[in-house]
Short mmCIF file of C-alpha atoms and ligand atoms in Angstrom, two decimals:
data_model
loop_
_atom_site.label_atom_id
_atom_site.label_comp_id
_atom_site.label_asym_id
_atom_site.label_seq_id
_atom_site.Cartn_x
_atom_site.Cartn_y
_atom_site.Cartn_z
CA UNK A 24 320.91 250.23 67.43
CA UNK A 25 319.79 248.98 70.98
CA UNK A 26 316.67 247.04 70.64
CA UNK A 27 315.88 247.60 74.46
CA UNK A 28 315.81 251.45 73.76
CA UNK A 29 312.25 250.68 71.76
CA UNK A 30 311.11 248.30 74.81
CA UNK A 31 311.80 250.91 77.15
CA UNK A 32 309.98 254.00 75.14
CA UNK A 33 307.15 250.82 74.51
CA UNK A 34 306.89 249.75 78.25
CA UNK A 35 306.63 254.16 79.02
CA UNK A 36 304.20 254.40 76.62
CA UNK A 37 302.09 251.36 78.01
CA UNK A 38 301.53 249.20 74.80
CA UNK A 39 304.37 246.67 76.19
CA UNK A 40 302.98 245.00 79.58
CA UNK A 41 305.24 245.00 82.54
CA UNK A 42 307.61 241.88 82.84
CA UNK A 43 308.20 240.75 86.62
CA UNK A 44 311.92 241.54 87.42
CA UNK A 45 314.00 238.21 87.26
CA UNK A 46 318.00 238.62 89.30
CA UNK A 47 318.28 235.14 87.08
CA UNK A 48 320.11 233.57 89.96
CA UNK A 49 318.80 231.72 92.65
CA UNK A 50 320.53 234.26 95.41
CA UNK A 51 317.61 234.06 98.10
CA UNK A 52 315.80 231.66 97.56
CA UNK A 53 315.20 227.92 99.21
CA UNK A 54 316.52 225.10 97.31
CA UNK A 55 312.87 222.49 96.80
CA UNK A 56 312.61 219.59 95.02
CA UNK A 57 308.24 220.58 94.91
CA UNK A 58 308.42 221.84 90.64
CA UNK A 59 306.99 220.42 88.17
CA UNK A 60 303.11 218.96 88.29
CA UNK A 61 302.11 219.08 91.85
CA UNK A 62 300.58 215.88 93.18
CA UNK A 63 297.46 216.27 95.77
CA UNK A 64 296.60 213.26 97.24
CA UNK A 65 294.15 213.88 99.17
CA UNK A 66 290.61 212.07 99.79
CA UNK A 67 288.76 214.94 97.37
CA UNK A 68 288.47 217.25 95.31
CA UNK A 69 290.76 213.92 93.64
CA UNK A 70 292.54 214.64 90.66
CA UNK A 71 290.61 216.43 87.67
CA UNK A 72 291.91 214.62 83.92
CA UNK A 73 292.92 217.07 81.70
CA UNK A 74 290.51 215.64 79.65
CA UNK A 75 287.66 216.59 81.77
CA UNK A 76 289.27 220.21 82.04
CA UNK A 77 289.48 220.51 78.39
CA UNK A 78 285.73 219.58 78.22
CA UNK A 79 284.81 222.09 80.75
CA UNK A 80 286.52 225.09 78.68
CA UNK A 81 283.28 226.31 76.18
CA UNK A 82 281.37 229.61 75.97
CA UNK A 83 277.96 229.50 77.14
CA UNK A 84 275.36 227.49 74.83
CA UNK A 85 271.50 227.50 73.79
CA UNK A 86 270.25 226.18 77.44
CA UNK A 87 266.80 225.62 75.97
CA UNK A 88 267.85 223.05 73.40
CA UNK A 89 270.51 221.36 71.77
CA UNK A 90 273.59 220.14 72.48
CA UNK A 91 273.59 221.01 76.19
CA UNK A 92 270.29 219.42 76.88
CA UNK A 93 271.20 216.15 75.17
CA UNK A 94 273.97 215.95 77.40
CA UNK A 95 272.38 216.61 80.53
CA UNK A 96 269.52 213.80 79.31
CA UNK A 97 272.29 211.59 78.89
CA UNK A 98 274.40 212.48 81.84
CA UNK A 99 271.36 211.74 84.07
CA UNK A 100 270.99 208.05 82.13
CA UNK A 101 274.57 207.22 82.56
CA UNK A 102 275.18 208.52 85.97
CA UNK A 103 272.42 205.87 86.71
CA UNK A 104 274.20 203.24 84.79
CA UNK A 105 277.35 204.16 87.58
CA UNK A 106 275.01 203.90 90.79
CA UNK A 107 273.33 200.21 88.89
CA UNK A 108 269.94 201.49 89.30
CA UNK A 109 266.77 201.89 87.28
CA UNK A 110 265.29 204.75 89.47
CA UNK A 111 265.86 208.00 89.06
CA UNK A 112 268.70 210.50 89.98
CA UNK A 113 268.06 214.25 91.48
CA UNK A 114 270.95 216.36 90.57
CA UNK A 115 271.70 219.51 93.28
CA UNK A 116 273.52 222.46 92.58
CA UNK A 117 275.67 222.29 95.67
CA UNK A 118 278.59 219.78 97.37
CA UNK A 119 277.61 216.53 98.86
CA UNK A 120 276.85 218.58 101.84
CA UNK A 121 273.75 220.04 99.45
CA UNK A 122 273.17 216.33 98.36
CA UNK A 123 272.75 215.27 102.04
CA UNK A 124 270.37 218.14 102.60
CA UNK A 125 268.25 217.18 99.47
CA UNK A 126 268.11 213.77 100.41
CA UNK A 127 266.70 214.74 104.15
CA UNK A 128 264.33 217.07 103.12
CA UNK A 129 262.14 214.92 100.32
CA UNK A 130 261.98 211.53 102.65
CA UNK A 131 261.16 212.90 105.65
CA UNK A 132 259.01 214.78 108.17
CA UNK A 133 259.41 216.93 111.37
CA UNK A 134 259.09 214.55 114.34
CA UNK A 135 260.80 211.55 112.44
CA UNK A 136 263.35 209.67 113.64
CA UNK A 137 266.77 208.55 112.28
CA UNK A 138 269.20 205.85 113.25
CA UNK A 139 272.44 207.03 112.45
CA UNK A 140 275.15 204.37 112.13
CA UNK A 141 278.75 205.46 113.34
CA UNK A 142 281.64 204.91 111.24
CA UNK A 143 283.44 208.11 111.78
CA UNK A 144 281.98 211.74 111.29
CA UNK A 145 280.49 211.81 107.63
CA UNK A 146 277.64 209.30 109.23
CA UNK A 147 277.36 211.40 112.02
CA UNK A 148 277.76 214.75 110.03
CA UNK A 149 274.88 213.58 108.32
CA UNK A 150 272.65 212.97 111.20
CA UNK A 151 273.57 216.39 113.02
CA UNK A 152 272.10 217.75 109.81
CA UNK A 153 268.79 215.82 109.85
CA UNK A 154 268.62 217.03 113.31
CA UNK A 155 268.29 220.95 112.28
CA UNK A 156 266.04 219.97 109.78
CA UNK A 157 263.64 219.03 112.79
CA UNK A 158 264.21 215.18 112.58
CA UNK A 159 265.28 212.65 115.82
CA UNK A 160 268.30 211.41 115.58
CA UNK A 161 269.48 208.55 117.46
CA UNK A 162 273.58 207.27 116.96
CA UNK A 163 274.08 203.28 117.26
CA UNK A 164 277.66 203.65 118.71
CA UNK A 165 279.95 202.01 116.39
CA UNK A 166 283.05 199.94 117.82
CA UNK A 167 285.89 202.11 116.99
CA UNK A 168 287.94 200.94 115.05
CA UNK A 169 285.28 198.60 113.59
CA UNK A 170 283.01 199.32 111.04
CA UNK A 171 279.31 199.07 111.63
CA UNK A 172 277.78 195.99 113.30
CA UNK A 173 274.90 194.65 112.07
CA UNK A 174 273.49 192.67 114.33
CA UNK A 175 273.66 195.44 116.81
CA UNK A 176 271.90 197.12 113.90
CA UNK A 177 269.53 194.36 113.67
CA UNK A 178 269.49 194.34 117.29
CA UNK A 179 268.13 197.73 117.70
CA UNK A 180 265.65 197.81 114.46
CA UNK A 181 263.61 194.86 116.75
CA UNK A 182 263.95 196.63 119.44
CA UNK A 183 261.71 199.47 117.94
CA UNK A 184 258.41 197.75 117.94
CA UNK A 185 256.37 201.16 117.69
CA UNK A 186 258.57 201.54 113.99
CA UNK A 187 259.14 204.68 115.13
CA UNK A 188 262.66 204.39 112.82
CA UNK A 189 262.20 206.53 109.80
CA UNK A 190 265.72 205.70 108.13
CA UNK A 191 268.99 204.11 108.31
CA UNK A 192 271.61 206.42 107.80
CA UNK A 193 275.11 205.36 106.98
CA UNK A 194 278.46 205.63 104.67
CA UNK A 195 279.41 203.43 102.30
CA UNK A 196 283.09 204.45 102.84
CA UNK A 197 283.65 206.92 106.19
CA UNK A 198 286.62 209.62 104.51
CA UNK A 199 287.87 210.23 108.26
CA UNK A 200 288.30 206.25 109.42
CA UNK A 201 289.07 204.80 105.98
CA UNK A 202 286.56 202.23 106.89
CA UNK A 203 284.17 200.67 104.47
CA UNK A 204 280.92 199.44 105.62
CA UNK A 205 279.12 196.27 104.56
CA UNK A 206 275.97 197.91 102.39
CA UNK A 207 274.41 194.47 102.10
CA UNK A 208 274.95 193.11 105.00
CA UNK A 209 273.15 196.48 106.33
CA UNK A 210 270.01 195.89 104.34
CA UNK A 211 270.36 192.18 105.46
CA UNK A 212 269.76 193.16 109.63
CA UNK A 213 267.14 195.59 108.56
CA UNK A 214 265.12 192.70 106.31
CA UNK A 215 265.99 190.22 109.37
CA UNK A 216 264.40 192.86 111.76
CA UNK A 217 261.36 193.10 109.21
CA UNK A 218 261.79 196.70 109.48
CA UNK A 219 260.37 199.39 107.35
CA UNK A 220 263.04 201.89 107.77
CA UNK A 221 264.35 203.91 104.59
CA UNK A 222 268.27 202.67 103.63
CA UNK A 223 270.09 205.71 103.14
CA UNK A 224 273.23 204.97 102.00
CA UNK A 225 276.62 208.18 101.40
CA UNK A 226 278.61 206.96 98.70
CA UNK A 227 280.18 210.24 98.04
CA UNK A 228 283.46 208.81 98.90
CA UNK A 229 282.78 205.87 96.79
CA UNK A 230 280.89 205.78 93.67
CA UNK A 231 283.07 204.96 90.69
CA UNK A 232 285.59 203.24 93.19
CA UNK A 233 284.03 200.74 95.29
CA UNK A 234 281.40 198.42 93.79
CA UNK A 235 277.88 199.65 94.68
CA UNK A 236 274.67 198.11 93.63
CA UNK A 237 271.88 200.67 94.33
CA UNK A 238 268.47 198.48 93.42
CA UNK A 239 270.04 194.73 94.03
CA UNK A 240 270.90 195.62 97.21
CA UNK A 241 268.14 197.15 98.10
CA UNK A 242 269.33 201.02 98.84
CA UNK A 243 266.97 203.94 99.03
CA UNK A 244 268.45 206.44 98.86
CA UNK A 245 271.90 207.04 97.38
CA UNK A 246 273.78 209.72 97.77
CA UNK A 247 277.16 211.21 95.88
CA UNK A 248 278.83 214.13 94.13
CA UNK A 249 281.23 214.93 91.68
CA UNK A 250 284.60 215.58 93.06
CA UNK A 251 285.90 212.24 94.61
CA UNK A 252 285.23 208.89 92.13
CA UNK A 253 283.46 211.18 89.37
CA UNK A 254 286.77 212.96 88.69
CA UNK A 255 285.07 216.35 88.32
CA UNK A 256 285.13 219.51 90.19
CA UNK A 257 283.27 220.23 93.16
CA UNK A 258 279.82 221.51 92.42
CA UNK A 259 277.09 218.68 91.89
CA UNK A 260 275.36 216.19 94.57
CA UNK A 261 273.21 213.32 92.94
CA UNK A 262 270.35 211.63 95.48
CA UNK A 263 269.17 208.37 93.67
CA UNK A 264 265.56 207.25 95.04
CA UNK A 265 263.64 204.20 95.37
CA UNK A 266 260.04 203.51 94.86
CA UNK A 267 259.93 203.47 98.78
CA UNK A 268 261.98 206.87 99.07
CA UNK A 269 259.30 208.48 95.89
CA UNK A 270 256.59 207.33 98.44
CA UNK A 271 258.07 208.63 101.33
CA UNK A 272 258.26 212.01 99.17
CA UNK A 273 254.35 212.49 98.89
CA UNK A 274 254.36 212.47 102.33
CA UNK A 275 257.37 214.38 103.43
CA UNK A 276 257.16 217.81 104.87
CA UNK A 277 260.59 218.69 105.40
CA UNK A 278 260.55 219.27 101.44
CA UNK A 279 261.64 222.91 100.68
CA UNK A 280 261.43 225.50 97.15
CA UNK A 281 264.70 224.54 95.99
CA UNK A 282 265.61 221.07 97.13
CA UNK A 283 262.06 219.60 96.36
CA UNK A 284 262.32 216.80 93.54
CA UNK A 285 258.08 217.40 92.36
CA UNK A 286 258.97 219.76 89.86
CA UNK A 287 262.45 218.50 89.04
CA UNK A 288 260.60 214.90 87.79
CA UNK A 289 259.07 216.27 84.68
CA UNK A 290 261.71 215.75 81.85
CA UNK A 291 259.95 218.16 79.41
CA UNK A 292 260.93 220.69 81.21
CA UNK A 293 264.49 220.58 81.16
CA UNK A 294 264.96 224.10 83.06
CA UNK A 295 263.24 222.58 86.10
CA UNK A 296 265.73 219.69 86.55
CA UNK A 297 267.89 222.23 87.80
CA UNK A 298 265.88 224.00 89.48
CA UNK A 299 266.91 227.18 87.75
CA UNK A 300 269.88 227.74 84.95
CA UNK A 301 272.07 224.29 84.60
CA UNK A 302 275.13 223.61 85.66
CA UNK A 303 276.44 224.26 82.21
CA UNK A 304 280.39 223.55 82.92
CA UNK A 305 279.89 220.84 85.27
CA UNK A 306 277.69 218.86 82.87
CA UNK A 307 280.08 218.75 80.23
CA UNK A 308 282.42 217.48 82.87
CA UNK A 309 280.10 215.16 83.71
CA UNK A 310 279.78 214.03 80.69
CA UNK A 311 283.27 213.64 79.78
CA UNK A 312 284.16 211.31 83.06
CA UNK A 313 281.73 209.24 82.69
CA UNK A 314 282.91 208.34 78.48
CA UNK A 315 285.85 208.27 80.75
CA UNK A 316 284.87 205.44 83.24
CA UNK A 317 282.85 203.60 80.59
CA UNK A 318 285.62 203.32 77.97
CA UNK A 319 287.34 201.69 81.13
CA UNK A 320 284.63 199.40 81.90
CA UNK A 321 282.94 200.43 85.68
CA UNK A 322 284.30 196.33 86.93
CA UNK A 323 287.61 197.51 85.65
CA UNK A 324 287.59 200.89 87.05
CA UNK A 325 286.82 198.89 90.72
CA UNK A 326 289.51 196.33 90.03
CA UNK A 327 291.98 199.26 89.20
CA UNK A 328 290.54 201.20 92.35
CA UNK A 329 291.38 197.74 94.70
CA UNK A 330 295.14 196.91 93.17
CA UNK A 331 296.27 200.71 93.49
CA UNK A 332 294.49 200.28 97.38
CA UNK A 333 296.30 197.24 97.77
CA UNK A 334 299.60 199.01 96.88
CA UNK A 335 298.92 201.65 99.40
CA UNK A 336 298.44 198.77 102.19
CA UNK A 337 301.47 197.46 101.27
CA UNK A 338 303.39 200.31 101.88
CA UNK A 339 301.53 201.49 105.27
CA UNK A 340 302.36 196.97 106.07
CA UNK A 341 305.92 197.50 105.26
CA UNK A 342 306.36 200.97 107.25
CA UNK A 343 304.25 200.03 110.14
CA UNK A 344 306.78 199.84 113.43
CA UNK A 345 306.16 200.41 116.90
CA UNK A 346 306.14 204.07 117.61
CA UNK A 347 305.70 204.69 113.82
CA UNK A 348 303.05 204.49 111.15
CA UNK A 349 300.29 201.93 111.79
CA UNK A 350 296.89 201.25 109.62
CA UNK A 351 293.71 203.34 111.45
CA UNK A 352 291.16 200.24 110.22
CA UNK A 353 292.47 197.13 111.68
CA UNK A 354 290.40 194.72 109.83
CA UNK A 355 291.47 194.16 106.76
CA UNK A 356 288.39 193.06 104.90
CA UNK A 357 286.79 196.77 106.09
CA UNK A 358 289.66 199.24 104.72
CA UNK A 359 288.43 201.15 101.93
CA UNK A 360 290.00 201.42 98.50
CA UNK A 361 289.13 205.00 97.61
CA UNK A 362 291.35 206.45 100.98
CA UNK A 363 293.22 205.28 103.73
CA UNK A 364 293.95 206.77 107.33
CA UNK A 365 297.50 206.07 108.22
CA UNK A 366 297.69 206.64 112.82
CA UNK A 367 301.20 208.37 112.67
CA UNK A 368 302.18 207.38 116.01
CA UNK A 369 305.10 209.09 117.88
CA UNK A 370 305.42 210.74 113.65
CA UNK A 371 304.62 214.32 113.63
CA UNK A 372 301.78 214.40 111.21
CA UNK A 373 301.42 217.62 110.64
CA UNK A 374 305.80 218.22 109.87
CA UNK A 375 305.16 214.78 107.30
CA UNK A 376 303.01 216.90 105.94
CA UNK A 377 304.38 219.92 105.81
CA UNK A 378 307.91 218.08 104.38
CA UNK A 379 305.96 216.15 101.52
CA UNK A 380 304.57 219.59 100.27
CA UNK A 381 306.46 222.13 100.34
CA UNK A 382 309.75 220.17 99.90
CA UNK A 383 308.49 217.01 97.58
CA UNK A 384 304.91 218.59 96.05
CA UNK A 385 303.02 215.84 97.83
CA UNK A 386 300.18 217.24 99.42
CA UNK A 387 298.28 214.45 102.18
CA UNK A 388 294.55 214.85 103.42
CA UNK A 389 295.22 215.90 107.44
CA UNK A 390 293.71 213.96 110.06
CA UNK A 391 289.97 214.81 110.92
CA UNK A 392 288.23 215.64 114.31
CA UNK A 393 289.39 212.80 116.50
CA UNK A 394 292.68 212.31 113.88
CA UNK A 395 293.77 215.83 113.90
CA UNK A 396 297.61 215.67 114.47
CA UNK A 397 297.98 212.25 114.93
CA UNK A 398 297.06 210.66 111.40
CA UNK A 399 297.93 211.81 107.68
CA UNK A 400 295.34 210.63 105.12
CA UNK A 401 295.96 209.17 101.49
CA UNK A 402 293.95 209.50 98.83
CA UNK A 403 293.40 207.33 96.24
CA UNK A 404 290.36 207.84 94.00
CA UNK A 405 289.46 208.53 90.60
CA UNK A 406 292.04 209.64 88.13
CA UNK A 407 295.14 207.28 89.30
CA UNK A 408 297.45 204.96 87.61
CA UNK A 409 300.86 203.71 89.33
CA UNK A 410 303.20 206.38 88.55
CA UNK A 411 300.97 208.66 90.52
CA UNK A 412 300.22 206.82 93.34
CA UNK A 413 303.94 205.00 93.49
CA UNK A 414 304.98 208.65 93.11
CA UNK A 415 302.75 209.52 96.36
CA UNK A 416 304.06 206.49 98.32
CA UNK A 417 307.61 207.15 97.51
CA UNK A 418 307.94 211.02 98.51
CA UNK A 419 306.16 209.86 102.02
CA UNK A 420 308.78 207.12 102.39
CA UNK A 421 311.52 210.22 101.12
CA UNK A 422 309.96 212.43 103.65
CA UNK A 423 309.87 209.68 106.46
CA UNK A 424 313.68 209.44 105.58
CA UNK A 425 314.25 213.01 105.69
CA UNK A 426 312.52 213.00 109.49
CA UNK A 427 314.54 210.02 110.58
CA UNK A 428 311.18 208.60 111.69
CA UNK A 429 311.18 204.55 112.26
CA UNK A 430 310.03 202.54 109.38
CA UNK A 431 309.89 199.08 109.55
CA UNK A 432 311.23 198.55 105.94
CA UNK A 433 310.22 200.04 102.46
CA UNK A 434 307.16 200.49 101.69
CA UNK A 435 307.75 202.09 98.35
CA UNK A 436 309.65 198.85 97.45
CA UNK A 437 306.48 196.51 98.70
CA UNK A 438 303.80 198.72 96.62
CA UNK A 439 305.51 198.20 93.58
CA UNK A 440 305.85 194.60 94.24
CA UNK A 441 302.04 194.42 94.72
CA UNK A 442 301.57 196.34 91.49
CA UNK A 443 303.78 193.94 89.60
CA UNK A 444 302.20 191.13 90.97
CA UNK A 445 298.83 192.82 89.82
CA UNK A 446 299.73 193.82 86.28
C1 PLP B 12 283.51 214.45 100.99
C2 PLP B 12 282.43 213.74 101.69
C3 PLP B 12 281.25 214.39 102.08
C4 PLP B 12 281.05 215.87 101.94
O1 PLP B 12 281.06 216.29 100.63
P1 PLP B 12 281.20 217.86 100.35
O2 PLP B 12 281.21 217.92 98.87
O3 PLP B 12 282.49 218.28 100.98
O4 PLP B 12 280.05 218.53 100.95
C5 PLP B 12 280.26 213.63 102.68
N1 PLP B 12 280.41 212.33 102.87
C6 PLP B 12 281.53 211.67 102.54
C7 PLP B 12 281.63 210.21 102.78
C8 PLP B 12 282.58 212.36 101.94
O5 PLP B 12 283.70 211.71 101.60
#
C-alpha cells in the first residue's frame, strides 16, 4: 500500500501540518558560502552565550518572593562588584538611551549647565539629550582624531569661576571613533581645576571589557546596559551614583515618576526597584553573565578583551595601504578594545559589507554619522574567543580578496600571530 495515500487524506483532513514544497535541487538559487552559525560582529547587541539564552527560557515566577527576588538582590550586588564600586546601582527598564535619561534627570536641574566632552557622537548624543531635558549644554571640541584633552578640560573648568558647570559628561569608549578616553586622567583636570562638577562617565560600550574603577577613580555617575560587555539582550540600563550624585538628587528637579531613584532605594520593597513588574527574563540573564564573567575572573575577562583587540590591530596594521584600509584612532595608546573603526579609504564600505554578509555570514557595524560610507566597524566585546574573532578577520580579508581591494599584506596571518604570541 502507498504510505503517501494516508498523508494526503491526513494533510485534507488537517491533522498533518503543511510541509513547505522542497524541488530538492538547487535549480534557482545563488550559490553562498553564509550557512551555518551566522557571525555578527558588530559593536552591540554583541553576541548572546547560549548559556545566557538557556537561562532566559522559564515561565513566569512568584515576583513577590523567592527565587526571582534573590536573584535580582544579588544581580544588583554583583553588577556592583563589575563597575568596582560600593555605591549603589539604579536599574532602568529601557536601552542605554533610558540609562542616559535616568542619569540626567536625578542629578540635575532646569537651568544647569553641562560640559560635554567630544569623542564622537555617543558624548554628544548624550548632551543633545540633557539639552531637551532643559539643561545648558556646552561641547569642549575634541581634536578629531584625538581623544579628549584634558588640559583643555582643565583649561576650561578654571575658566568657569562662577562654577556654573554642573557635570562632566563623557564616554569611556566612543562606539563611532573607536576611541577610548582617559577616565582618570579626566577626574585628574577636574581635581587640578578644584572644580565641583559631577563626573559622568558612559561605559555602555565598556563595562566588562575595559578596566573601569567607578569609586577609585572618582566617577559619579556611571552609566551602562546589558547588550555590549554584559553579554545579554538589549533591555536594561544601570546608573551607578556617588555620594555627590545622591546629593545632587535631593536637589534635582529634572527628576520624573518613572526615572526617579527615591522610591527605587528602599530594598524592602522589591516591586519598587523596578519601578513596576521586573524585568523577569533579563534578570536571569543577568544573572547568568555575570557567574559567567566571574568564573573568568573580571582582570582576566580585560586581559582576554585587550589580546583579541590586539589581534584585530594587527590585522587592520597588516592591511593598512595607501588608498585602502587605515585605523580611524591614530594613537595607539587611545584605541579601544571593545570595537574598532577601520577608515575604508578608496574601499567601498558599504559592498565589504554587503560581500561579508550575504556571501561569508559576517555581518560589520556600518560607519556612523560622519563615517557613513567611508568606514566599516568591528566589534569585539563580550562573548569572544579566537575562532570567532579570527573567523571575523579572515572572511574580511576573503571579502577584501574577492573585491580586489589593496591590502598591504595579511592581516588574518598577523592576528593569529598576535594570538599565538598571547596564548
Ligand atoms: C550603544 C551605546 C549607547 C546607546 O545604547 P542603546 O542601548 O542603543 O540606547 C550609548 N553610548 C555608547 C557608548 C554606546 O556604545
Amino acid at each position: 500500500m502507498n504510505s503517501g495515500f494516508f498523508v494526503d487524506v491526513a494533510r485534507a483532513r488537517g491533522t498533518l501540518p503543511r510541509r513547505k514544497e522542497h524541488s530538492g535541487c538547487s535549480w534557482g538559487k545563488k550559490m553562498s558560502l553564509s550557512h551555518g552559525r551566522p557571525m555578527v560582529s558588530i559593536p552591540g547587541p554583541s553576541v548572546i552565550p547560549d548559556r545566557v539564552l538557556a537561562a532566559m527560557h522559564r515561565p513566569m515566577p512568584n515576583i513577590y518572593e523567592g527565587d526571582l527576588v534573590e536573584v535580582s538582590y544579588s544581580v544588583q550586588d554583583d553588577l556592583r562588584k563589575i563597575a568596582r564600586t560600593e555605591q549603589p546601582v539604579y536599574i532602568s527598564v529601557s536601552n542605554g538611551h533610558g540609562a542616559w535619561e535616568m542619569a540626567i534627570s536625578n542629578t540635575l536641574s532646569r537651568g544647569d549647565k553641562v560640559l560635554v566632552l567630544e569623542s564622537g557622537t555617543f558624548a554628544i548624543g548624550w548632551g543633545e539629550m540633557a539639552e531637551v531635558s532643559g539643561v545648558k549644554t556646552e561641547i569642549l571640541p575634541g581634536e578629531d582624531p584625538y581623544p579628549v584633552s584634558p588640559e583643555a578640560l582643565e583649561e576650561r573648568l578654571k575658566a568657569d569661576l562662577s562654577r556654573e558647570i554642573a557635570a562632566v559628561m563623557v564616554v569611556q569608549v566612543d562606539t563611532a571613533t573607536s576611541v577610548r578616553n582617559d577616565i582618570q586622567a579626566i577626574r585628574a583636570a577636574i581635581d587640578a581645576a578644584n572644580h565641583p562638577a559631577l563626573l559622568m562617565v558612559d561605559c555602555i560600550a565598556s563595562l566588562g571589557c575595559e578596566p573601569y574603577e567607578h569609586d577609585e577613580w572618582g566617577a559619579d555617575i556611571t552609566v551602562a546596559a546589558t547588550q555590549k560587555g554584559l553579554m545579554v539582550p538589549p533591555g536594561l540600563g544601570f546608573v551607578f551614583a556617588s555620594e555627590k550624585a545622591l546629593l545632587a538628587h535631593k536637589r534635582a528637579d529634572l527628576r520624573t515618576g518613572y526615572f526617579d531613584w527615591e522610591p527605587r532605594t528602599n530594598p524592602e520593597q522589591h516591586y519598587k526597584i523596578y519601578c513596576g513588574t521586573p524585568p523577569i527574563q533579563h534578570l536571569w540573564a543577568m544573572r547568568e553573565s555575570l557567574d559567567m564573567l566571574f568564573e573568568e575572573g573580571l582582570e582576566n575577562v580585560w586581559r582576554r578583551h585587550r589580546v583579541l583587540a590586539d589581534a584585530v590591530r594587527a590585522a587592520v596594521d597588516a592591511w593598512q595601504a595607501p588608498a585602502g584600509l587605515s585605523f580611524n584612532i591614530v594613537d595607539p595608546q587611545s584605541r579601544s578594545n571593545s570595537v574598532t573603526t577601520v577608515l575604508t579609504g578608496e574601499i567601498d564600505a558599504s559592498e565589504l559589507r554587503t560581500i561579508a554578509e550575504s556571501d561569508a555570514g559576517v555581518t560589520l557595524g556600518v560607519g556612523l554619522d560622519e563615517f557613513a560610507d567611508r568606514a566599516i566597524r568591528i566589534g569585539h566585546m563580550g562573548h569572544l574567543n579566537p575562532p570567532m574573532i579570527l573567523g571575523t578577520l579572515g572572511t574580511i580579508e576573503a571579502a577584501l580578496t574577492k573585491m580586489g581591494s589593496p591590502i598591504g599584506s595579511s592581516g588574518a596571518a598577523a592576528a593569529a600571530a598576535a594570538i599565538g604570541a598571547a596564548l
